[in-house]
mmCIF file of C-alpha atoms and ligand atoms in Angstrom:
data_model
loop_
_atom_site.group_PDB
_atom_site.id
_atom_site.type_symbol
_atom_site.label_atom_id
_atom_site.label_comp_id
_atom_site.label_asym_id
_atom_site.label_seq_id
_atom_site.Cartn_x
_atom_site.Cartn_y
_atom_site.Cartn_z
ATOM 1 C CA MET A 32 -38.276 44.741 -9.796
ATOM 2 C CA ARG A 33 -37.557 41.189 -9.432
ATOM 3 C CA ILE A 34 -35.481 38.400 -10.975
ATOM 4 C CA GLY A 35 -37.825 36.480 -12.898
ATOM 5 C CA ILE A 36 -36.874 32.365 -13.605
ATOM 6 C CA PHE A 37 -38.486 30.739 -16.431
ATOM 7 C CA ASP A 38 -38.583 26.599 -16.890
ATOM 8 C CA SER A 39 -40.755 24.226 -18.781
ATOM 9 C CA GLY A 40 -41.990 23.100 -15.585
ATOM 10 C CA LEU A 41 -40.097 22.094 -12.066
ATOM 11 C CA GLY A 42 -36.686 21.238 -13.488
ATOM 12 C CA GLY A 43 -35.211 24.861 -13.251
ATOM 13 C CA LEU A 44 -35.899 24.576 -9.848
ATOM 14 C CA THR A 45 -32.560 22.446 -9.572
ATOM 15 C CA ILE A 46 -30.886 26.017 -10.733
ATOM 16 C CA TYR A 47 -32.913 28.210 -8.778
ATOM 17 C CA ARG A 48 -32.054 26.359 -5.808
ATOM 18 C CA THR A 49 -28.367 27.061 -6.357
ATOM 19 C CA VAL A 50 -28.660 30.961 -7.748
ATOM 20 C CA ARG A 51 -30.991 31.499 -4.149
ATOM 21 C CA GLU A 52 -28.192 29.992 -2.322
ATOM 22 C CA ARG A 53 -25.744 32.023 -3.768
ATOM 23 C CA LEU A 54 -27.702 35.210 -4.126
ATOM 24 C CA PRO A 55 -30.078 35.575 -1.204
ATOM 25 C CA ALA A 56 -30.921 39.113 -1.078
ATOM 26 C CA TYR A 57 -32.655 39.312 -4.745
ATOM 27 C CA ASP A 58 -36.481 39.369 -5.091
ATOM 28 C CA TYR A 59 -37.712 36.059 -7.021
ATOM 29 C CA LEU A 60 -40.485 35.250 -8.977
ATOM 30 C CA TYR A 61 -40.467 31.512 -10.557
ATOM 31 C CA LEU A 62 -42.352 30.779 -13.412
ATOM 32 C CA GLY A 63 -42.961 26.621 -14.474
ATOM 33 C CA ASP A 64 -45.028 25.883 -17.250
ATOM 34 C CA SER A 65 -45.991 22.564 -15.930
ATOM 35 C CA ALA A 66 -49.527 22.462 -17.940
ATOM 36 C CA ARG A 67 -47.409 22.068 -21.226
ATOM 37 C CA THR A 68 -43.983 20.910 -20.002
ATOM 38 C CA PRO A 69 -42.159 18.372 -20.915
ATOM 39 C CA TYR A 70 -40.542 20.810 -23.850
ATOM 40 C CA GLY A 71 -37.860 18.186 -24.621
ATOM 41 C CA ASN A 72 -39.687 16.585 -27.519
ATOM 42 C CA ARG A 73 -41.834 19.420 -29.083
ATOM 43 C CA SER A 74 -40.908 21.850 -32.024
ATOM 44 C CA PHE A 75 -39.301 24.758 -32.527
ATOM 45 C CA GLU A 76 -42.312 26.875 -33.097
ATOM 46 C CA ALA A 77 -44.190 25.633 -29.845
ATOM 47 C CA ILE A 78 -41.210 25.935 -27.699
ATOM 48 C CA LEU A 79 -40.576 29.671 -28.917
ATOM 49 C CA LYS A 80 -44.378 30.543 -28.431
ATOM 50 C CA PHE A 81 -44.566 28.931 -25.343
ATOM 51 C CA THR A 82 -40.959 30.773 -24.018
ATOM 52 C CA THR A 83 -42.367 33.951 -25.202
ATOM 53 C CA GLU A 84 -45.412 33.908 -23.295
ATOM 54 C CA GLY A 85 -44.052 32.673 -20.135
ATOM 55 C CA VAL A 86 -41.106 35.668 -20.580
ATOM 56 C CA GLU A 87 -43.640 38.170 -21.423
ATOM 57 C CA TYR A 88 -46.131 37.055 -18.275
ATOM 58 C CA LEU A 89 -43.062 37.770 -16.023
ATOM 59 C CA PHE A 90 -41.811 40.967 -17.630
ATOM 60 C CA SER A 91 -46.052 41.672 -16.283
ATOM 61 C CA ARG A 92 -45.521 40.821 -13.112
ATOM 62 C CA ASP A 93 -42.444 42.975 -11.989
ATOM 63 C CA CYS A 94 -39.558 41.370 -13.484
ATOM 64 C CA HIS A 95 -36.446 43.197 -15.142
ATOM 65 C CA LEU A 96 -34.066 40.707 -15.743
ATOM 66 C CA ILE A 97 -35.112 36.707 -16.458
ATOM 67 C CA LEU A 98 -32.969 33.747 -16.448
ATOM 68 C CA ILE A 99 -34.478 30.814 -18.842
ATOM 69 C CA ALA A 100 -33.585 28.160 -16.556
ATOM 70 C CA CYS A 101 -34.391 25.508 -19.007
ATOM 71 C CA ASN A 102 -31.491 23.757 -21.797
ATOM 72 C CA THR A 103 -34.949 23.033 -24.231
ATOM 73 C CA ALA A 104 -36.010 27.071 -24.015
ATOM 74 C CA SER A 105 -32.650 28.030 -24.228
ATOM 75 C CA ALA A 106 -31.979 26.484 -26.891
ATOM 76 C CA LYS A 107 -34.713 27.418 -29.344
ATOM 77 C CA ALA A 108 -36.442 30.318 -27.827
ATOM 78 C CA LEU A 109 -33.488 32.392 -26.610
ATOM 79 C CA ARG A 110 -31.503 34.044 -29.150
ATOM 80 C CA THR A 111 -34.705 34.995 -30.795
ATOM 81 C CA ILE A 112 -36.223 36.505 -27.542
ATOM 82 C CA GLN A 113 -33.063 38.550 -27.439
ATOM 83 C CA GLN A 114 -32.586 39.612 -31.402
ATOM 84 C CA LYS A 115 -36.486 40.262 -31.618
ATOM 85 C CA LEU A 116 -38.659 40.248 -28.597
ATOM 86 C CA LEU A 117 -36.389 42.629 -26.531
ATOM 87 C CA PRO A 118 -35.634 45.415 -29.126
ATOM 88 C CA ALA A 119 -38.900 45.564 -30.438
ATOM 89 C CA LYS A 120 -40.957 45.495 -27.229
ATOM 90 C CA TYR A 121 -38.791 46.013 -24.278
ATOM 91 C CA PRO A 122 -35.262 47.417 -24.862
ATOM 92 C CA ASP A 123 -34.497 48.001 -20.988
ATOM 93 C CA LYS A 124 -34.836 44.628 -20.047
ATOM 94 C CA ARG A 125 -32.536 41.534 -20.397
ATOM 95 C CA VAL A 126 -33.355 37.718 -20.750
ATOM 96 C CA LEU A 127 -30.512 35.292 -20.585
ATOM 97 C CA GLY A 128 -30.224 31.958 -21.013
ATOM 98 C CA ILE A 129 -28.012 28.610 -19.277
ATOM 99 C CA ILE A 130 -26.435 26.991 -22.508
ATOM 100 C CA ARG A 131 -23.829 30.322 -23.027
ATOM 101 C CA PRO A 132 -22.237 29.522 -19.464
ATOM 102 C CA SER A 133 -22.432 26.070 -19.481
ATOM 103 C CA ALA A 134 -20.454 25.618 -22.782
ATOM 104 C CA GLU A 135 -17.842 28.220 -21.301
ATOM 105 C CA ALA A 136 -17.651 25.890 -18.296
ATOM 106 C CA LEU A 137 -16.569 23.313 -20.798
ATOM 107 C CA ALA A 138 -14.512 25.036 -22.799
ATOM 108 C CA GLN A 139 -12.685 25.698 -19.727
ATOM 109 C CA LYS A 140 -10.981 22.232 -20.282
ATOM 110 C CA SER A 141 -7.951 21.939 -21.978
ATOM 111 C CA ALA A 142 -7.733 21.875 -25.321
ATOM 112 C CA GLY A 143 -7.909 18.088 -27.123
ATOM 113 C CA SER A 144 -10.118 17.271 -24.294
ATOM 114 C CA ASN A 145 -13.371 14.943 -24.641
ATOM 115 C CA VAL A 146 -15.878 16.319 -23.247
ATOM 116 C CA ALA A 147 -19.679 14.897 -23.171
ATOM 117 C CA LEU A 148 -23.480 15.895 -22.682
ATOM 118 C CA TRP A 149 -26.846 14.525 -21.848
ATOM 119 C CA ALA A 150 -29.853 16.673 -22.825
ATOM 120 C CA THR A 151 -32.940 16.775 -23.816
ATOM 121 C CA GLU A 152 -33.747 15.395 -27.424
ATOM 122 C CA GLY A 153 -34.615 19.124 -28.433
ATOM 123 C CA THR A 154 -31.589 20.867 -27.026
ATOM 124 C CA VAL A 155 -29.402 18.060 -28.898
ATOM 125 C CA ARG A 156 -31.521 18.370 -32.388
ATOM 126 C CA SER A 157 -31.002 22.871 -31.832
ATOM 127 C CA GLU A 158 -26.984 22.121 -31.657
ATOM 128 C CA SER A 159 -26.926 24.728 -29.980
ATOM 129 C CA TYR A 160 -23.709 23.404 -27.523
ATOM 130 C CA PRO A 161 -21.656 22.468 -30.581
ATOM 131 C CA LEU A 162 -22.288 25.505 -32.172
ATOM 132 C CA GLU A 163 -21.077 27.745 -29.047
ATOM 133 C CA LEU A 164 -18.321 25.371 -28.652
ATOM 134 C CA ALA A 165 -17.186 25.657 -31.625
ATOM 135 C CA LYS A 166 -16.549 29.505 -30.939
ATOM 136 C CA LEU A 167 -14.863 29.187 -27.739
ATOM 137 C CA ALA A 168 -13.041 25.960 -27.574
ATOM 138 C CA PRO A 169 -12.467 24.627 -31.440
ATOM 139 C CA ASN A 170 -9.902 21.900 -29.947
ATOM 140 C CA LEU A 171 -12.738 20.334 -27.551
ATOM 141 C CA HIS A 172 -14.242 16.862 -28.860
ATOM 142 C CA LEU A 173 -17.929 17.142 -27.848
ATOM 143 C CA ALA A 174 -20.368 13.939 -27.938
ATOM 144 C CA GLN A 175 -23.779 14.901 -27.439
ATOM 145 C CA LEU A 176 -26.715 12.409 -26.474
ATOM 146 C CA ALA A 177 -30.271 12.572 -26.060
ATOM 147 C CA CYS A 178 -31.463 10.479 -22.776
ATOM 148 C CA PRO A 179 -35.380 10.806 -23.325
ATOM 149 C CA MET A 180 -35.995 8.284 -20.411
ATOM 150 C CA LEU A 181 -34.385 10.838 -17.904
ATOM 151 C CA VAL A 182 -37.143 12.863 -17.187
ATOM 152 C CA PRO A 183 -40.127 10.825 -17.195
ATOM 153 C CA LEU A 184 -38.069 8.842 -14.171
ATOM 154 C CA VAL A 185 -37.123 11.900 -12.295
ATOM 155 C CA GLU A 186 -41.018 12.993 -12.559
ATOM 156 C CA SER A 187 -41.888 9.976 -11.042
ATOM 157 C CA GLY A 188 -39.731 10.081 -8.408
ATOM 158 C CA GLU A 189 -37.162 7.253 -9.583
ATOM 159 C CA LEU A 190 -34.090 8.575 -8.360
ATOM 160 C CA GLU A 191 -32.192 5.237 -7.673
ATOM 161 C CA GLY A 192 -33.154 1.452 -8.680
ATOM 162 C CA SER A 193 -32.503 -1.156 -11.482
ATOM 163 C CA GLY A 194 -34.951 0.319 -13.701
ATOM 164 C CA LEU A 195 -33.086 3.622 -13.680
ATOM 165 C CA ASP A 196 -29.131 1.958 -13.730
ATOM 166 C CA TYR A 197 -30.332 0.280 -16.842
ATOM 167 C CA PHE A 198 -31.139 3.615 -18.770
ATOM 168 C CA LEU A 199 -27.802 5.334 -17.442
ATOM 169 C CA ASN A 200 -25.968 2.058 -17.995
ATOM 170 C CA LEU A 201 -27.373 1.795 -21.960
ATOM 171 C CA TYR A 202 -26.916 5.604 -22.270
ATOM 172 C CA TRP A 203 -23.232 5.482 -20.694
ATOM 173 C CA ARG A 204 -22.634 2.814 -23.544
ATOM 174 C CA LYS A 205 -23.934 5.082 -26.250
ATOM 175 C CA THR A 206 -21.973 7.890 -25.223
ATOM 176 C CA LEU A 207 -18.550 5.702 -25.205
ATOM 177 C CA ALA A 208 -19.610 4.634 -28.325
ATOM 178 C CA LEU A 209 -19.540 8.266 -29.940
ATOM 179 C CA SER A 210 -16.229 9.005 -27.662
ATOM 180 C CA SER A 211 -13.865 6.237 -26.563
ATOM 181 C CA ARG A 212 -12.778 8.380 -23.343
ATOM 182 C CA VAL A 213 -14.695 11.104 -21.735
ATOM 183 C CA ASP A 214 -13.100 13.717 -19.683
ATOM 184 C CA ALA A 215 -16.016 15.851 -18.255
ATOM 185 C CA LEU A 216 -19.741 15.037 -18.749
ATOM 186 C CA LEU A 217 -22.239 18.284 -18.578
ATOM 187 C CA LEU A 218 -25.801 17.187 -17.004
ATOM 188 C CA ALA A 219 -27.659 19.374 -19.695
ATOM 189 C CA CYS A 220 -30.966 19.316 -18.664
ATOM 190 C CA THR A 221 -32.370 20.505 -15.783
ATOM 191 C CA HIS A 222 -33.783 17.259 -14.601
ATOM 192 C CA TYR A 223 -30.579 15.473 -14.455
ATOM 193 C CA PRO A 224 -28.598 16.417 -11.271
ATOM 194 C CA LEU A 225 -31.250 14.900 -9.391
ATOM 195 C CA LEU A 226 -29.578 11.826 -10.539
ATOM 196 C CA TYR A 227 -26.414 12.484 -9.492
ATOM 197 C CA PRO A 228 -25.535 10.201 -7.036
ATOM 198 C CA ALA A 229 -27.041 7.499 -9.759
ATOM 199 C CA ILE A 230 -24.762 8.685 -12.313
ATOM 200 C CA ARG A 231 -21.547 8.600 -10.274
ATOM 201 C CA LYS A 232 -22.048 5.485 -9.058
ATOM 202 C CA ILE A 233 -22.355 4.365 -12.960
ATOM 203 C CA ILE A 234 -19.382 6.570 -14.333
ATOM 204 C CA PRO A 235 -16.030 6.123 -13.784
ATOM 205 C CA PRO A 236 -13.991 8.536 -11.154
ATOM 206 C CA GLU A 237 -11.958 9.513 -13.707
ATOM 207 C CA THR A 238 -15.349 11.815 -15.438
ATOM 208 C CA GLU A 239 -15.791 14.812 -14.073
ATOM 209 C CA ILE A 240 -19.498 15.494 -13.553
ATOM 210 C CA LEU A 241 -20.597 18.993 -14.464
ATOM 211 C CA ILE A 242 -23.671 20.466 -12.354
ATOM 212 C CA GLN A 243 -25.343 23.281 -14.163
ATOM 213 C CA GLY A 244 -26.765 25.054 -11.343
ATOM 214 C CA ASP A 245 -22.693 25.288 -10.070
ATOM 215 C CA ILE A 246 -21.952 26.712 -13.437
ATOM 216 C CA VAL A 247 -24.836 29.238 -13.680
ATOM 217 C CA ALA A 248 -25.213 30.799 -10.206
ATOM 218 C CA PRO A 249 -21.928 32.322 -10.155
ATOM 219 C CA SER A 250 -22.349 33.359 -14.173
ATOM 220 C CA LEU A 251 -25.496 35.278 -13.166
ATOM 221 C CA GLU A 252 -23.400 36.650 -10.134
ATOM 222 C CA ASP A 253 -20.832 38.066 -12.555
ATOM 223 C CA TYR A 254 -23.276 39.349 -15.133
ATOM 224 C CA LEU A 255 -24.996 41.536 -12.473
ATOM 225 C CA ARG A 256 -21.727 42.784 -10.735
ATOM 226 C CA ARG A 257 -20.828 43.760 -14.631
ATOM 227 C CA HIS A 258 -23.934 45.108 -15.418
ATOM 228 C CA PRO A 259 -24.616 48.081 -12.489
ATOM 229 C CA GLU A 260 -27.409 49.322 -14.737
ATOM 230 C CA ILE A 261 -29.508 46.149 -14.345
ATOM 231 C CA GLU A 262 -28.269 44.895 -10.863
ATOM 232 C CA THR A 263 -29.295 48.363 -9.175
ATOM 233 C CA ARG A 264 -33.036 48.195 -10.900
ATOM 234 C CA LEU A 265 -33.597 45.135 -8.924
ATOM 235 C CA SER A 266 -35.360 45.025 -5.732
ATOM 236 C CA ARG A 267 -33.700 43.212 -2.252
ATOM 237 C CA ASN A 268 -35.978 42.042 0.016
ATOM 238 C CA GLY A 269 -34.835 38.415 0.088
ATOM 239 C CA LYS A 270 -38.572 37.283 -1.274
ATOM 240 C CA GLU A 271 -39.354 34.690 -3.599
ATOM 241 C CA ASP A 272 -42.961 33.570 -5.153
ATOM 242 C CA PHE A 273 -43.653 30.068 -7.391
ATOM 243 C CA LEU A 274 -45.941 30.039 -10.035
ATOM 244 C CA THR A 275 -47.239 26.766 -12.251
ATOM 245 C CA THR A 276 -49.639 26.838 -15.332
ATOM 246 C CA ASP A 277 -50.810 23.828 -13.733
ATOM 247 C CA GLN A 278 -52.270 22.699 -10.521
ATOM 248 C CA THR A 279 -50.740 23.873 -7.856
ATOM 249 C CA GLU A 280 -50.776 20.688 -5.420
ATOM 250 C CA GLY A 281 -48.818 18.966 -8.343
ATOM 251 C CA PHE A 282 -46.098 21.720 -8.703
ATOM 252 C CA ASP A 283 -45.998 21.887 -4.334
ATOM 253 C CA ARG A 284 -45.493 18.061 -3.958
ATOM 254 C CA LEU A 285 -43.013 17.533 -6.895
ATOM 255 C CA ALA A 286 -41.635 20.996 -6.022
ATOM 256 C CA SER A 287 -39.758 20.022 -2.668
ATOM 257 C CA LEU A 288 -37.779 16.975 -4.615
ATOM 258 C CA PHE A 289 -36.488 19.344 -7.062
ATOM 259 C CA LEU A 290 -35.789 22.227 -4.279
ATOM 260 C CA GLY A 291 -34.929 19.920 -1.026
ATOM 261 C CA ARG A 292 -37.593 22.106 0.593
ATOM 262 C CA THR A 293 -41.672 22.971 0.638
ATOM 263 C CA VAL A 294 -42.920 25.756 -1.371
ATOM 264 C CA THR A 295 -46.523 27.282 -1.959
ATOM 265 C CA ALA A 296 -47.076 27.962 -5.963
ATOM 266 C CA MET A 297 -50.004 30.143 -7.027
ATOM 267 C CA ARG A 298 -52.104 29.593 -10.268
ATOM 268 C CA ALA A 299 -50.992 31.673 -13.904
ATOM 269 C CA GLU A 300 -52.391 31.850 -16.570
ATOM 270 C CA ILE A 301 -50.085 32.690 -19.391
ATOM 271 C CA SER A 302 -51.543 31.515 -22.702
ATOM 272 C CA PRO A 303 -54.024 34.114 -24.570
HETATM 273 N N1 LIG B 578 -36.023 21.918 -18.019
HETATM 274 C C1 LIG B 578 -35.593 20.847 -19.601
HETATM 275 C C2 LIG B 578 -34.338 21.241 -19.880
HETATM 276 O O1 LIG B 578 -33.354 21.454 -19.488
HETATM 277 C C3 LIG B 578 -35.922 19.430 -19.234
HETATM 278 C C4 LIG B 578 -37.420 19.237 -19.126
HETATM 279 C C5 LIG B 578 -38.400 19.578 -20.427
HETATM 280 O O2 LIG B 578 -37.831 18.408 -21.310
HETATM 281 O O3 LIG B 578 -39.389 20.478 -20.489
HETATM 282 O O4 LIG B 578 -34.102 20.823 -21.264
#
């Protein structure tokens, strides 16, 4: 039984990269729904449908535990999958998301801190992060901002330069309009870690920048330690496979940008 990693496309590779570095022994199957990416601006219904299809496809391909390595899909589909799909159809399988561990990382900041996050429109509108933080750390002030230009810029390979800096400065000014002080900024979208060097140059050094891979990988390790009934069912041959719902050439070409190494993906037909 493998660990499935699901994302709307390529971005989840930034999470998978850290997960595999930290937990190299397990077998992984990555599925990117590149034919329907981006999810960022889509409706709740569409994201739930696409994510459910992806999850069920990974279950049919020997995955016992699935990590939804996408903020938008975690925000809009995870709860329904956990509360309805799993009990009804897959009671012994598990699906995890990346919002809860990321919110826990923010919650560790001291009470009264001002934290902020940048994410897609869908993640921000879902209010998932404020809802989690209200439970975990009600004294933290959270400012959240949708940064819709950043995913297309990353996917066009614009990781530096004046065009990118224009939007980063714009988003930082908007963030400061919401919260005059920002102690920590969470990059709550899978694509944004690729912009870290450019973001770091624009945002003052006193603001800590949190990268989700660094949060999610130790959190998954901890989950596996606490759930031996799941962990013992996972195979450990150090293997990985990559699937995309779109043309494999495009996936392979951009995957190296996100993963830091080349991969050869296979095509998956997941829609009914
Ligand atoms: N993976 C998405 C996320 O983390 C970004 C790309 C998309 O909009 O599909 O929110």
